[in-house]
Coordinates of C-alpha atoms in Angstrom, one line a residue:
M1 CA -26.5 17.6 1.3
S2 CA -28.0 14.4 -0.2
I3 CA -27.5 13.7 -3.9
N4 CA -30.4 12.6 -6.1
C5 CA -29.3 9.2 -7.4
S6 CA -32.1 9.0 -10.0
L7 CA -30.2 11.5 -12.1
W8 CA -27.3 9.0 -12.3
Q9 CA -29.4 5.9 -13.2
D10 CA -29.9 4.4 -16.5
N11 CA -33.2 2.8 -17.8
S12 CA -32.5 -0.4 -15.7
M13 CA -32.4 1.8 -12.6
S14 CA -28.8 0.8 -12.0
V15 CA -26.5 3.6 -10.7
K16 CA -23.9 4.5 -13.2
H17 CA -22.2 7.3 -11.2
F18 CA -21.2 7.7 -7.6
A19 CA -20.4 10.7 -5.4
F20 CA -18.1 10.9 -2.4
V21 CA -19.6 12.3 0.7
K22 CA -18.2 15.7 1.6
F23 CA -15.6 15.6 4.4
S24 CA -17.0 18.6 6.2
E25 CA -19.2 21.6 5.6
A26 CA -16.5 23.7 7.2
T27 CA -14.3 25.0 4.3
E28 CA -11.4 25.6 6.7
Q29 CA -11.4 22.0 7.8
C30 CA -11.4 20.7 4.2
F31 CA -8.6 23.1 3.2
L32 CA -6.5 22.1 6.3
L33 CA -6.9 18.4 5.5
F34 CA -6.1 19.1 1.8
T35 CA -2.9 20.9 2.7
L36 CA -1.8 18.1 5.1
I37 CA -2.6 15.3 2.6
L38 CA -0.9 17.2 -0.3
F39 CA 2.2 17.7 1.8
M40 CA 2.4 14.0 2.8
F41 CA 1.7 12.9 -0.8
L42 CA 4.5 15.0 -2.2
V43 CA 6.9 13.8 0.5
S44 CA 5.9 10.2 -0.3
L45 CA 6.2 10.6 -4.0
T46 CA 9.5 12.4 -3.9
G47 CA 11.0 10.0 -1.4
N48 CA 9.9 6.8 -3.2
V49 CA 11.1 8.2 -6.6
L50 CA 14.5 9.1 -5.2
I51 CA 15.0 5.7 -3.5
A52 CA 14.0 3.8 -6.7
L53 CA 16.3 6.1 -8.8
A54 CA 19.2 5.8 -6.3
I55 CA 19.0 2.0 -6.4
W56 CA 18.7 1.9 -10.2
T57 CA 21.7 4.2 -10.7
N58 CA 24.1 2.8 -8.1
P59 CA 25.6 -0.6 -8.9
A60 CA 26.6 -1.1 -5.3
L61 CA 22.9 -1.4 -4.5
H62 CA 22.1 -4.1 -7.1
T63 CA 21.5 -6.7 -4.5
P64 CA 18.4 -8.7 -3.6
M65 CA 17.5 -6.6 -0.6
Y66 CA 17.6 -3.3 -2.6
F67 CA 15.9 -4.9 -5.6
F68 CA 12.9 -5.6 -3.4
L69 CA 13.2 -2.2 -1.9
A70 CA 13.0 -0.6 -5.4
N71 CA 9.9 -2.7 -6.1
L72 CA 8.4 -1.6 -2.8
S73 CA 9.0 2.1 -3.8
L74 CA 7.3 1.5 -7.1
L75 CA 4.3 -0.1 -5.4
E76 CA 4.1 2.8 -3.0
I77 CA 4.1 5.3 -5.9
G78 CA 1.2 3.4 -7.6
Y79 CA -0.6 2.9 -4.3
T80 CA -0.7 6.7 -3.5
C81 CA -1.3 7.9 -7.1
S82 CA -4.3 5.6 -7.5
T83 CA -6.2 7.2 -4.6
I84 CA -4.8 10.5 -3.4
P85 CA -5.3 12.8 -6.4
K86 CA -9.0 12.1 -6.4
M87 CA -9.1 12.4 -2.6
L88 CA -7.5 15.9 -2.9
Q89 CA -10.0 16.9 -5.6
N90 CA -12.9 15.8 -3.4
L91 CA -11.7 18.0 -0.5
V92 CA -11.7 21.3 -2.4
S93 CA -14.2 20.8 -5.3
E94 CA -17.9 20.4 -5.5
A95 CA -17.4 18.0 -8.4
R96 CA -17.0 14.9 -6.2
G97 CA -18.6 12.5 -8.6
I98 CA -17.0 9.4 -10.2
S99 CA -18.3 7.1 -12.8
R100 CA -18.9 3.4 -12.2
E101 CA -16.1 2.5 -14.5
G102 CA -13.8 5.1 -12.9
C103 CA -14.6 3.7 -9.4
A104 CA -13.9 0.1 -10.6
T105 CA -10.6 1.2 -12.1
Q106 CA -9.5 3.0 -8.9
M107 CA -10.5 -0.1 -6.8
F108 CA -8.6 -2.4 -9.1
F109 CA -5.3 -0.5 -8.9
F110 CA -5.6 0.3 -5.2
T111 CA -6.2 -3.4 -4.5
L112 CA -3.5 -4.5 -6.9
F113 CA -0.8 -2.4 -5.3
G114 CA -2.0 -3.2 -1.7
I115 CA -2.0 -7.0 -2.2
S116 CA 1.2 -6.9 -4.1
E117 CA 2.9 -5.0 -1.2
C118 CA 1.7 -7.7 1.3
C119 CA 3.3 -10.4 -0.8
L120 CA 6.5 -8.4 -1.4
L121 CA 7.0 -7.7 2.3
A122 CA 6.9 -11.4 2.8
A123 CA 9.5 -11.9 0.0
M124 CA 11.7 -9.2 1.7
A125 CA 11.5 -11.1 5.1
F126 CA 12.5 -14.3 3.3
D127 CA 15.5 -12.5 1.8
R128 CA 16.6 -11.4 5.3
Y129 CA 16.1 -14.9 6.6
M130 CA 18.3 -16.4 3.8
A131 CA 21.0 -13.7 4.3
I132 CA 21.3 -14.2 8.1
C133 CA 20.4 -17.9 8.6
S134 CA 22.1 -19.3 5.4
P135 CA 24.8 -16.8 4.4
L136 CA 27.0 -19.4 2.6
H137 CA 24.2 -20.3 0.2
Y138 CA 22.7 -16.8 0.0
A139 CA 24.2 -15.9 -3.4
T140 CA 22.9 -19.0 -5.1
R141 CA 19.5 -19.3 -3.5
M142 CA 18.7 -15.6 -3.9
S143 CA 20.0 -15.2 -7.4
R144 CA 18.7 -12.5 -9.7
G145 CA 16.4 -14.9 -11.4
V146 CA 14.9 -16.0 -8.0
C147 CA 14.4 -12.4 -7.0
V148 CA 12.7 -11.5 -10.3
H149 CA 10.4 -14.5 -9.9
L150 CA 9.5 -13.6 -6.3
A151 CA 8.7 -10.0 -7.4
M152 CA 6.6 -11.3 -10.4
V153 CA 4.7 -13.6 -8.1
S154 CA 3.9 -10.7 -5.8
W155 CA 2.7 -8.5 -8.6
G156 CA 0.8 -11.4 -10.2
V157 CA -1.0 -12.4 -7.0
G158 CA -2.0 -8.8 -6.6
C159 CA -3.3 -8.5 -10.2
I160 CA -5.3 -11.8 -10.0
V161 CA -6.9 -11.0 -6.6
S162 CA -7.6 -7.4 -7.6
L163 CA -9.2 -8.4 -10.9
G164 CA -11.4 -11.1 -9.2
Q165 CA -12.6 -8.8 -6.4
T166 CA -13.3 -5.8 -8.6
N167 CA -15.2 -7.9 -11.1
Y168 CA -17.1 -9.7 -8.4
I169 CA -18.2 -6.5 -6.7
F170 CA -19.1 -4.5 -9.8
S171 CA -21.1 -7.4 -11.2
L172 CA -23.7 -6.4 -8.5
D173 CA -26.5 -4.0 -9.1
F174 CA -26.3 -0.5 -7.5
C175 CA -29.8 1.0 -7.2
G176 CA -29.1 3.7 -4.6
P177 CA -27.9 5.3 -2.5
C178 CA -25.0 6.5 -4.6
E179 CA -22.9 8.4 -2.0
I180 CA -19.6 6.8 -1.0
D181 CA -18.9 7.6 2.7
H182 CA -15.2 7.2 2.2
F183 CA -12.2 9.0 0.6
F184 CA -11.9 6.5 -2.3
C185 CA -13.5 3.4 -3.9
D186 CA -12.5 0.9 -1.3
L187 CA -14.0 -2.6 -1.2
L188 CA -16.3 -2.5 1.8
P189 CA -17.7 1.1 1.3
I190 CA -18.7 0.1 -2.3
L191 CA -20.2 -3.2 -1.1
A192 CA -22.4 -1.2 1.3
L193 CA -24.1 0.5 -1.6
A194 CA -25.0 -2.6 -3.5
C195 CA -28.6 -3.9 -3.7
G196 CA -29.7 -7.2 -2.3
D197 CA -27.7 -9.7 -0.3
T198 CA -24.0 -9.1 -0.4
S199 CA -23.0 -11.6 2.2
H200 CA -21.2 -13.8 -0.3
N201 CA -19.2 -10.8 -1.5
E202 CA -18.3 -9.8 2.0
A203 CA -17.2 -13.4 2.7
A204 CA -15.0 -13.2 -0.5
V205 CA -13.4 -10.0 0.7
F206 CA -12.8 -11.5 4.1
V207 CA -11.3 -14.7 2.7
A208 CA -9.1 -12.7 0.3
A209 CA -7.9 -10.6 3.3
I210 CA -7.1 -13.8 5.3
L211 CA -5.1 -15.3 2.4
C212 CA -3.4 -12.1 1.2
I213 CA -2.8 -10.3 4.5
S214 CA -2.7 -13.0 7.2
S215 CA -0.7 -15.7 5.2
P216 CA 2.2 -13.3 4.2
F217 CA 2.2 -12.0 7.7
L218 CA 2.6 -15.5 9.1
L219 CA 5.5 -16.1 6.7
I220 CA 7.1 -12.9 8.0
I221 CA 6.6 -14.0 11.6
A222 CA 8.1 -17.4 10.8
S223 CA 11.1 -15.8 9.0
Y224 CA 11.8 -13.4 11.9
G225 CA 11.4 -16.2 14.4
R226 CA 14.2 -18.2 12.7
I227 CA 16.2 -15.0 12.4
L228 CA 15.9 -14.2 16.1
A229 CA 16.9 -17.8 17.0
A230 CA 20.0 -17.5 14.7
V231 CA 20.9 -14.1 16.1
L232 CA 20.7 -15.2 19.7
V233 CA 23.4 -17.9 19.2
M234 CA 25.9 -15.6 17.4
P235 CA 29.0 -15.3 19.6
S236 CA 29.8 -11.7 18.6
P237 CA 27.7 -8.8 19.9
E238 CA 28.7 -6.8 16.9
G239 CA 27.4 -9.6 14.6
R240 CA 24.1 -9.6 16.5
Q241 CA 23.8 -5.9 16.2
K242 CA 24.6 -5.9 12.5
A243 CA 22.1 -8.7 11.8
L244 CA 19.3 -7.0 13.6
S245 CA 20.1 -3.6 12.1
T246 CA 19.5 -5.0 8.6
C247 CA 16.0 -6.1 9.7
S248 CA 14.8 -3.1 11.8
S249 CA 13.6 -0.9 8.9
H250 CA 11.7 -3.8 7.3
L251 CA 10.1 -4.7 10.7
L252 CA 8.9 -1.2 11.2
V253 CA 7.4 -0.9 7.8
V254 CA 5.7 -4.3 8.3
T255 CA 4.2 -3.2 11.6
L256 CA 2.8 0.0 10.1
F257 CA 1.4 -1.6 7.0
Y258 CA 0.0 -4.8 8.4
G259 CA -1.3 -3.1 11.6
S260 CA -3.6 -0.7 9.8
G261 CA -4.5 -3.2 7.0
S262 CA -5.5 -5.9 9.5
V263 CA -7.6 -3.6 11.6
T264 CA -9.4 -2.4 8.4
Y265 CA -10.2 -5.6 6.7
L266 CA -10.1 -8.3 9.4
R267 CA -12.1 -6.8 12.2
P268 CA -15.9 -7.7 12.5
K269 CA -18.4 -5.9 10.4
A270 CA -20.3 -4.7 13.4
S271 CA -17.3 -2.7 14.6
H272 CA -17.0 -0.7 11.3
S273 CA -17.9 2.9 11.3
P274 CA -17.3 5.5 8.6
G275 CA -15.3 7.8 10.8
V276 CA -12.9 5.1 11.9
D277 CA -12.6 3.6 8.4
K278 CA -11.7 7.0 7.0
L279 CA -9.0 7.6 9.6
L280 CA -7.5 4.1 9.0
A281 CA -7.7 4.8 5.2
L282 CA -5.7 8.0 5.6
F283 CA -3.1 6.1 7.7
Y284 CA -2.5 3.2 5.4
T285 CA -2.7 5.2 2.1
V286 CA -1.0 8.4 3.1
V287 CA 0.9 8.2 6.3
T288 CA 2.6 4.8 5.8
S289 CA 3.6 5.6 2.2
M290 CA 5.2 8.8 3.5
L291 CA 7.0 7.1 6.3
N292 CA 8.4 4.2 4.3
P293 CA 11.1 6.1 2.4
I294 CA 12.0 8.1 5.5
I295 CA 12.5 4.9 7.5
Y296 CA 14.6 3.3 4.9
S297 CA 16.7 6.4 4.2
L298 CA 17.3 7.4 7.8
R299 CA 18.1 4.0 9.1
N300 CA 20.2 2.7 6.2
K301 CA 23.7 4.1 5.6
E302 CA 24.0 2.6 2.1
V303 CA 20.7 4.2 1.0
K304 CA 21.7 7.6 2.5
T305 CA 25.0 7.4 0.6
A306 CA 23.3 6.5 -2.7
L307 CA 20.8 9.3 -2.2
R308 CA 23.6 11.8 -1.7
R309 CA 25.3 10.6 -4.9
T310 CA 22.1 10.7 -6.9
L311 CA 21.2 14.2 -5.7
G312 CA 24.8 15.3 -6.3
K313 CA 24.7 14.0 -9.9
K314 CA 21.4 15.9 -10.4
S315 CA 22.8 19.2 -9.0
N316 CA 25.9 18.8 -11.2
F317 CA 23.8 18.2 -14.3
I318 CA 21.6 21.3 -13.5

């Protein structure tokens, strides 16, 4: 059912409220998707909170690699909490509206956490490169101060890019339609509702995606290229296996995150379709956030041990 946007326009005929398109007229389909997303959201939230708590409470994990992992967990928590609660509401409620300010806020935080994660994954790759290719200088070159600065740069880049993109998009006029054919206020679906020529804004989104997705990804590729070269010349098979095992979880997370993000923001405009965009959005906001704590906890003995200790302390306290 189409929404009358004139009810949500001010005297300047600019839309002040948006509404999300209903996922399906079939209540059973909406409820099924609601249940699935809620389950994945709770798994993601619980897993990331436990990993961050385990790293914080276990001194043995106060190392650069786990410092970055704790930051990644915090980003994932913010990433999912900025989009999924509203997504769940829209699936089961007829109140699917969102104010212009609310939409801008959601876009800001979603973009902030997403861009920051891109940069942080590059910092994590650099950390692995230093640990494997320069072990004698690792402690000095990856000191606590350096790690904090790398994390701050990641968060700072995310904040600056997000603030710029959100302000640039919401400085446009929206005169209708006002229905967002997406699960949340993402950049491209909102741009599609703006009046007039948005080619400059689309170019800005594409350039930001190139700089903030492709550039960190190239740094990751370069880091792992050097790591692979160093591993291949190691004399001991056990040493090669240990070196690669410390990178496998990170490589899997990078593949999941960058794969879905690149397909979403770097493919040609002509190939975009609401159905595919929604499917990709579910993958990089819900599925990857759920899988990340599972990947790091199942493939890392130190994290599993720390989680057992943390859960043991909680049970003893209760």
